Short mmCIF file of C-alpha atoms in Angstrom, two decimals:
data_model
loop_
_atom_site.label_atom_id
_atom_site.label_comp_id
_atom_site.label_asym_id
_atom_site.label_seq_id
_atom_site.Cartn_x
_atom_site.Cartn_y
_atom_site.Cartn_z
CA UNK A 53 103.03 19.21 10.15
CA UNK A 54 100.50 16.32 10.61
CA UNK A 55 96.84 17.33 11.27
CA UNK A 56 97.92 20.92 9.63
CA UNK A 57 96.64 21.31 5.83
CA UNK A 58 98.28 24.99 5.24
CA UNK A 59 101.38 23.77 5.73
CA UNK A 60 102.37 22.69 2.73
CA UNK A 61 101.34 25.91 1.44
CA UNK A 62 104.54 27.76 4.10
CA UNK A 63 106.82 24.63 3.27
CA UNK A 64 110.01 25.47 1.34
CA UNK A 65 111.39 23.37 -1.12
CA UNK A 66 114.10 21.61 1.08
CA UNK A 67 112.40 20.05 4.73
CA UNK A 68 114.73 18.80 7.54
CA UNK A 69 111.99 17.19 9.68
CA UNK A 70 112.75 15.17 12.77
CA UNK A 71 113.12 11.21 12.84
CA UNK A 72 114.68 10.72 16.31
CA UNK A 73 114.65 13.88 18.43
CA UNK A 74 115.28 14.95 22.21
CA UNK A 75 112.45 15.62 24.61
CA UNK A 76 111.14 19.34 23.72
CA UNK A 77 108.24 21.45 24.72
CA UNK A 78 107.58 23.23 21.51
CA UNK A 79 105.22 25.66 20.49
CA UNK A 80 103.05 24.98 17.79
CA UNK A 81 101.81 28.39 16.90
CA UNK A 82 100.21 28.25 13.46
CA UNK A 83 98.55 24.39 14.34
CA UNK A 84 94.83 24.09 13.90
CA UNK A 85 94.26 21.70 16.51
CA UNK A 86 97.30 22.49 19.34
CA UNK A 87 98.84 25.19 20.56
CA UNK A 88 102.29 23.32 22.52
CA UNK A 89 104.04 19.18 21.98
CA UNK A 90 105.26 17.77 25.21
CA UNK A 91 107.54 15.63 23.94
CA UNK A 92 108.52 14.27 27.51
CA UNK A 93 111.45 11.76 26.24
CA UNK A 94 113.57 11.61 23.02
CA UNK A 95 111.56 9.38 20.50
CA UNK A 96 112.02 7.89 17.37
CA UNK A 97 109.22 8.72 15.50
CA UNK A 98 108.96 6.02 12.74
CA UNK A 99 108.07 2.29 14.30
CA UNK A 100 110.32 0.89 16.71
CA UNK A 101 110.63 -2.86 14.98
CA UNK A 102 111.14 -5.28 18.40
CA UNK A 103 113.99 -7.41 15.95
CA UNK A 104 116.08 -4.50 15.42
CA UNK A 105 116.40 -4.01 19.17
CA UNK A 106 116.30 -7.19 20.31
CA UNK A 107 118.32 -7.51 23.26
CA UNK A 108 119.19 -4.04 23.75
CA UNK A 109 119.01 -1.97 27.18
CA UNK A 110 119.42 1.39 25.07
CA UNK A 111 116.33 1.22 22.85
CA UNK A 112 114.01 4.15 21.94
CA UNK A 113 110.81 4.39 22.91
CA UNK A 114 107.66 5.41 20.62
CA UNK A 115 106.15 9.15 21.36
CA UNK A 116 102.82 8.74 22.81
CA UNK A 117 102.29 12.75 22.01
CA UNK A 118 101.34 11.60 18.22
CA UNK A 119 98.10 9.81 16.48
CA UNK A 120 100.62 7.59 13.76
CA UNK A 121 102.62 5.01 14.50
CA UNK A 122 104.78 6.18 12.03
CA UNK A 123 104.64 9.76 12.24
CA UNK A 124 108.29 10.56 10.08
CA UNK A 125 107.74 8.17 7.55
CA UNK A 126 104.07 9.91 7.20
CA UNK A 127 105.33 13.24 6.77
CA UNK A 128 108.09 12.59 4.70
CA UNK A 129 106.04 10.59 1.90
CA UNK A 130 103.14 13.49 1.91
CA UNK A 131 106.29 16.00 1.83
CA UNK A 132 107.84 13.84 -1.32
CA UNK A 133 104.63 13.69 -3.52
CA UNK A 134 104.31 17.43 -3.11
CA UNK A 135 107.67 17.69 -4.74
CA UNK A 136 109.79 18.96 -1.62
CA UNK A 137 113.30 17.35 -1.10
CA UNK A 138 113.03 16.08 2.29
CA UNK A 139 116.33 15.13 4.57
CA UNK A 140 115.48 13.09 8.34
CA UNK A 141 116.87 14.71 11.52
CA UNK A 142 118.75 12.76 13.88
CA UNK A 143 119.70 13.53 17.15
CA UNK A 144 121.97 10.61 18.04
CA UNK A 145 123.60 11.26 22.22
CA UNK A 146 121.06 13.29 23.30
CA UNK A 147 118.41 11.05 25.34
CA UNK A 148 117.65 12.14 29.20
CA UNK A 149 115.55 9.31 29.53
CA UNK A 150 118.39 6.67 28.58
CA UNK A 151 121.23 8.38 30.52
CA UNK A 152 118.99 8.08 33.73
CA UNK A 153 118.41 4.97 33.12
CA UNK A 154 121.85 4.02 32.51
CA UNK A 155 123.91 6.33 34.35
CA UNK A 156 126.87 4.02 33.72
CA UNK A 157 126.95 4.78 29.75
CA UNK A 158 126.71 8.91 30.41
CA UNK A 159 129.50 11.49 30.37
CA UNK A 160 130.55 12.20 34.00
CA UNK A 161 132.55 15.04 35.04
CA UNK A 162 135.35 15.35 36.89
CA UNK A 163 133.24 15.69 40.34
CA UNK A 164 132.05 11.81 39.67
CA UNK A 165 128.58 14.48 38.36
CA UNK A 166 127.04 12.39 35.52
CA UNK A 167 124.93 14.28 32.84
CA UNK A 168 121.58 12.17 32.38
CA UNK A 169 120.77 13.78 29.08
CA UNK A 170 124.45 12.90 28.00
CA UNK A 171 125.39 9.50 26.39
CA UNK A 172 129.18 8.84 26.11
CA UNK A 173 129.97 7.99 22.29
CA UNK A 174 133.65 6.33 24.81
CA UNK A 175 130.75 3.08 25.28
CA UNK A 176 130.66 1.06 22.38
CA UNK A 177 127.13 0.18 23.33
CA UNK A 178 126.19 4.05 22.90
CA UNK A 179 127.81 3.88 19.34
CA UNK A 180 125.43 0.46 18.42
CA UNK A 181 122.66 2.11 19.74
CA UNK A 182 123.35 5.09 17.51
CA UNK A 183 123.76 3.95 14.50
CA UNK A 184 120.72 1.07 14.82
CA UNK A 185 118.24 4.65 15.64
CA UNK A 186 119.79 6.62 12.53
CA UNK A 187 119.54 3.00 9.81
CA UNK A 188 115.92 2.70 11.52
CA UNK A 189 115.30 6.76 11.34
CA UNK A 190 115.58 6.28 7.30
CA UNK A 191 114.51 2.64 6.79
CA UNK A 192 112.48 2.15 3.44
CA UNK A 193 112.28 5.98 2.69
CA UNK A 194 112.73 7.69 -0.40
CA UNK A 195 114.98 10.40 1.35
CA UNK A 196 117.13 13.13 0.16
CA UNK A 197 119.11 13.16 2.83
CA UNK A 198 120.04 13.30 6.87
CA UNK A 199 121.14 15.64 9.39
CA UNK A 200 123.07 14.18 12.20
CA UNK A 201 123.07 16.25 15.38
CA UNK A 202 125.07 15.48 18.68
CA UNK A 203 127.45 12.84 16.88
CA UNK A 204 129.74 13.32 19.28
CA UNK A 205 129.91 14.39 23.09
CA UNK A 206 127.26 16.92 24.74
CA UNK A 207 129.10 18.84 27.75
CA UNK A 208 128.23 20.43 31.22
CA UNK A 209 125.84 23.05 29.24
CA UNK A 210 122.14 22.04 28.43
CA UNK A 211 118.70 23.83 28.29
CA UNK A 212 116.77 21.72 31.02
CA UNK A 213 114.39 21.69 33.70
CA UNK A 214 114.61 25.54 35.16
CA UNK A 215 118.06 25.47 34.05
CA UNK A 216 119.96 27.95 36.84
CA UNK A 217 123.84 27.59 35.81
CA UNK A 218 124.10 30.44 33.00
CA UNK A 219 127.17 32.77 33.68
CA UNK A 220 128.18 30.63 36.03
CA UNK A 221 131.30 29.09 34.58
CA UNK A 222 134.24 31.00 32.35
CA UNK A 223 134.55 29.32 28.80
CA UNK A 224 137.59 27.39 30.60
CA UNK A 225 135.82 26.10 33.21
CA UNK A 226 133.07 24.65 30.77
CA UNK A 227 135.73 23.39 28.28
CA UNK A 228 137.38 21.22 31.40
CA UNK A 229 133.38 20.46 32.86
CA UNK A 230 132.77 19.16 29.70
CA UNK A 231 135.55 16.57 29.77
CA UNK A 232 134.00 13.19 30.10
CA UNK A 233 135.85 11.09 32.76
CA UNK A 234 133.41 7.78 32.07
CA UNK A 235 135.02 4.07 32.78
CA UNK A 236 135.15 4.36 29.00
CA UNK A 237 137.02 7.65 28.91
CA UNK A 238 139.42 6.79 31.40
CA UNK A 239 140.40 3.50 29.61
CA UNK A 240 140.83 5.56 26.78
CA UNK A 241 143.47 7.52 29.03
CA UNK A 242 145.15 4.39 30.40
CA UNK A 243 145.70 3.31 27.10
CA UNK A 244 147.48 6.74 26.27
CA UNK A 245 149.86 6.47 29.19
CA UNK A 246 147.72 9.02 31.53
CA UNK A 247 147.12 7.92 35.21
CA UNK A 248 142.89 8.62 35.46
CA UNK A 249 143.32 9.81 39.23
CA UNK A 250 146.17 12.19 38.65
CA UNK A 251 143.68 13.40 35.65
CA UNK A 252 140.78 13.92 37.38
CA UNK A 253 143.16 15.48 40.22
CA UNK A 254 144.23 18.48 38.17
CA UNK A 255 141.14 18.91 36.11
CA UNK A 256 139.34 19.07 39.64
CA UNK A 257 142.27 21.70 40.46
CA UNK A 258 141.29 23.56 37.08
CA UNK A 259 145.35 22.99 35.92
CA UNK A 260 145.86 20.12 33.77
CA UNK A 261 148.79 20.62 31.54
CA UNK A 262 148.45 21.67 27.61
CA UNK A 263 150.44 18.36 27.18
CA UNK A 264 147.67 16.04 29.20
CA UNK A 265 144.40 18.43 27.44
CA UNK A 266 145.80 17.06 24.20
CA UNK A 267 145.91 13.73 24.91
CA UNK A 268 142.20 13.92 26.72
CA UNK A 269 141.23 15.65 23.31
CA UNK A 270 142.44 12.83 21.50
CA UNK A 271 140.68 10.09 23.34
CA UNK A 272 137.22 12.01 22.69
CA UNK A 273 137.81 13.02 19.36
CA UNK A 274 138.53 9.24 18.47
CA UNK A 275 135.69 8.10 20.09
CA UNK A 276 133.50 10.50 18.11
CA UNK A 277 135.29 9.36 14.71
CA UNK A 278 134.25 5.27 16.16
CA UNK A 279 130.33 7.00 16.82
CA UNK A 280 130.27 8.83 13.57
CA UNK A 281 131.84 6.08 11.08
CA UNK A 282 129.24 3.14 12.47
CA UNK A 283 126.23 5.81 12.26
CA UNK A 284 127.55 6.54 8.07
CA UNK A 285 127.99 3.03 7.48
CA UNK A 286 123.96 2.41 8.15
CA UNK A 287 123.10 5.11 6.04
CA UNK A 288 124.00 3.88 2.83
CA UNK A 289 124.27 6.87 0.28
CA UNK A 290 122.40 9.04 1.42
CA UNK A 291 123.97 12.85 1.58
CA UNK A 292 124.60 13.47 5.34
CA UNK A 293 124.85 17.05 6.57
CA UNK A 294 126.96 17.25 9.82
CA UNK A 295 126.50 19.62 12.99
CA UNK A 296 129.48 20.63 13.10
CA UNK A 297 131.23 23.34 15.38
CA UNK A 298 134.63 24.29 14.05
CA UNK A 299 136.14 24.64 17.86
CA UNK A 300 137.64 21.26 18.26
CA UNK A 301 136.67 21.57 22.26
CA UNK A 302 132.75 22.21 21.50
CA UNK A 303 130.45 19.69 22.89
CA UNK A 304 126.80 19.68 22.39
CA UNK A 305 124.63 19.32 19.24
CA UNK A 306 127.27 20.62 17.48
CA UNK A 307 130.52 18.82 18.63
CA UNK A 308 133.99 19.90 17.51
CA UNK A 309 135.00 18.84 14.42
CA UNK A 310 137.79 16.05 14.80
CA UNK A 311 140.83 15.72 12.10
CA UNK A 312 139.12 13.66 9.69
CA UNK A 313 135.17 14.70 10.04
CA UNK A 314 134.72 16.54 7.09
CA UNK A 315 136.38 14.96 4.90
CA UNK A 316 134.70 11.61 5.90
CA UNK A 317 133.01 9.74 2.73
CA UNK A 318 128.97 10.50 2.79
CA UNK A 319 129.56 13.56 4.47
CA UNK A 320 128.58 16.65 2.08
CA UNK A 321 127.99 19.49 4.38
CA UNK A 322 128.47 21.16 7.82
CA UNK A 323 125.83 22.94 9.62
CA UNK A 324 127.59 25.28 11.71
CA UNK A 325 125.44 26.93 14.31
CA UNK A 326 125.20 30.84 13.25
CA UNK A 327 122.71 32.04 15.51
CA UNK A 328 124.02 35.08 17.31
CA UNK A 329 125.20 38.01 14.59
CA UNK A 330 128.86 38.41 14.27
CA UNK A 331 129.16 34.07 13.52
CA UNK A 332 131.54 34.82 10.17
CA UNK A 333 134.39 33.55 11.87
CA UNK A 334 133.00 29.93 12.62
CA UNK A 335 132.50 29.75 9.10
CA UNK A 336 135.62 30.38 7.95
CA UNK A 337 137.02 28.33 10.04
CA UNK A 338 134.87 25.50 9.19
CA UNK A 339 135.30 26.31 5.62
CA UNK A 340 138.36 25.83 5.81
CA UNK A 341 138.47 21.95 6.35
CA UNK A 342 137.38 21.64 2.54
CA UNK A 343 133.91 20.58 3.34
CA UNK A 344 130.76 22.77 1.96
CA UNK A 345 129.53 24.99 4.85
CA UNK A 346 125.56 24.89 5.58
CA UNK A 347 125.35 28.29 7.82
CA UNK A 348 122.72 27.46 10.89
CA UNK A 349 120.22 30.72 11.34
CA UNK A 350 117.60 31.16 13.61
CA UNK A 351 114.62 33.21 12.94
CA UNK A 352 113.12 32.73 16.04
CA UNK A 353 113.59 35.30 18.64
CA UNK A 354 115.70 37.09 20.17
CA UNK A 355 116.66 37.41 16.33
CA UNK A 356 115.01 40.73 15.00
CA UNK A 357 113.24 40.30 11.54
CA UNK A 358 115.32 43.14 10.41
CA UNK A 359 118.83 41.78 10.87
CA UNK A 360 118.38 38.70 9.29
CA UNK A 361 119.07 39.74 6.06
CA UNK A 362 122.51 41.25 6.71
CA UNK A 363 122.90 38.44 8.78
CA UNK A 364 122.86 36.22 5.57
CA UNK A 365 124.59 38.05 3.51
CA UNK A 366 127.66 38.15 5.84
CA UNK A 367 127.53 34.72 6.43
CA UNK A 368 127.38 33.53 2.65
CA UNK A 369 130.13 36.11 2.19
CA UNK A 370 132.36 34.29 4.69
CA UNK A 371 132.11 31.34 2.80
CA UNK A 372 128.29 29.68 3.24
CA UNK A 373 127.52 27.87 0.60
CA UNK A 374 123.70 26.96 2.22
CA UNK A 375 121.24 28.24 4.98
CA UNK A 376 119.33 25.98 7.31
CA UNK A 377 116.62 28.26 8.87
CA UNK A 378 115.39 27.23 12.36
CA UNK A 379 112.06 26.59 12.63
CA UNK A 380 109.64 26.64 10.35
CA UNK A 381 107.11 24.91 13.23
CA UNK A 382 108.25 27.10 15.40
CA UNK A 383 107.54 30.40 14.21
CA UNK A 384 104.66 32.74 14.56
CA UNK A 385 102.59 34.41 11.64
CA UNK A 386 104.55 37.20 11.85
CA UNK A 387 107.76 35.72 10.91
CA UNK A 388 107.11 33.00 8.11
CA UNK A 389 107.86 35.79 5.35
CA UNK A 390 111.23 35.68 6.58
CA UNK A 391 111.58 31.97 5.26
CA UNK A 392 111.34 32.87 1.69
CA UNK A 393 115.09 33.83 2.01
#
């Protein structure tokens, strides 16, 4: 939004800008200087303060791609004094640039295949590094609120490079791709009575038993309760809305919601991801752990202007209590009517 006086004029009342984000190449259609951001690493866009990180290997990195040194902070304060509620998203595990670097703190497959845009939340030095980017994401901002995305495990799917892997997995086949089998992890296991090579040996074979999957569920899901509890504990009282995917086996942005997420104290929504039509089901599910339900939507294509609105309404009917529309940058001329909803 910096650099671009007519937005304020499209802004709705409630702004999730980001704070710490993944590396993107994003259009920019409605700019008046740019047409495309190549963001070419995941950045935390406020200052990165040398004694917070002092130390650290996993550290963010400023974006070069931007004129202010504090480009969040920026937005958010001209956002605030034009009376918009303004909440910071935070993408916590999703950093290509770190997992490269530090191919020993990513989630590895079963095949010894680590995923460099992957960190495990198993490392306790992933969950530090975590929570230090979301307490320095909202440091000395009047905020209304945060949106954590990938507080938990990403899996064998991502959208990178000329990505050539769609269709080429059943849903199984990701669910067991997606296990991480980390030094982390496999402690984890160890400690549960599991031998790691006899693990890897049948998830390899695609044939681990329903009693085993459990147990590797449980290991990940506490590991995401360790990631998510140090990441609320920095954000003092601020609301936090939670990705969330109901499917305890999701990885990704939206990780599976373990036993206690959504009831966990500071969390006040979930933002289920809603995109394709037909999505009333993951929030009924969802809705059922007690929690509000924030119903993800996409108005970008391949959504069609014209089934958004029924889209909507069956979604608040399932039980939405809230909309988050994706993306208000994003879109062209032709569809910012459609964020008046």
């Amino acid at each position: 939004m910096l650099g671009d006086p007519g937005f304020l004029d499209r802004a709705p009342q409630r702004v999730t800008l980001a704070a710490a984000y993944h590396s993107t190449r994003a259009a920019t259609p409605l700019h008046p200087a740019h047409r495309i951001v190549d963001a070419r690493w995941a950045a935390l866009y406020r200052p990165v303060r040398s004694p917070a990180w002092e130390g650290r290997q996993l550290r963010p990195l400023a974006p070069n791609w931007v004129s202010h040194a504090d480009a969040f902070g920026t937005a958010a304060r001209l956002l605030k004094r034009a009376g918009r509620q303004v909440s910071a998203w935070i993408v916590l595990t999703h950093n290509t640039r770190l997992g490269t670097a530090r191919p020993d703190v990513a989630v590895v497959n079963c095949f010894g295949e680590p995923y460099p845009y992957a960190l495990c939340p198993a490392h306790p030095e992933v969950r530090e590094y975590a929570a230090t980017l979301a307490a320095e994401a909202v440091l000395d901002l009047d905020l209304d609120g945060v949106s954590l995305e990938a507080c938990g495990q990403l899996g064998v799917n991502h959208l990178g490079h000329h990505e050539k892997t769609d269709g080429a997995w059943t849903p199984a086949e990701v669910r067991l791709l997606s296990i991480c089998c980390c030094t982390a992890c496999r402690r984890g296991w160890v400690a549960q009575g599991l031998d790691p090579g006899e693990v890897v040996t049948a998830l390899r074979a695609g044939n681990p038993s329903d009693e085993v999957l459990a147990v590797l569920l449980g290991v990940r899901h506490r590991h995401t309760d360790l990631l998510r509890a140090q990441v609320l504990a920095g954000l003092g009282d601020l609301p936090v809305t939670l990705h969330a995917h109901p499917d305890p086996w999701a990885t990704g942005p939206s990780p599976g919601l373990t036993a206690t997420a959504a009831s966990s104290p500071g969390v006040d929504a979930l933002l289920v991801p809603c995109w394709p039509l037909g999505s009333e089901d993951l929030v009924r599910a969802a809705a059922e752990h007690g929690t509000p339900v924030d119903a993800y939507v996409t108005l970008l294509h391949p959504m069609e202007p014209d089934a958004v609105g029924p889209h909507v309404t069956a979604l608040q009917a399932a039980g939405a209590s809230r909309l988050s529309l994706y993306h208000l940058g994003l879109a062209p001329a032709w569809r910012q009517d459609l964020f008046t909803l």
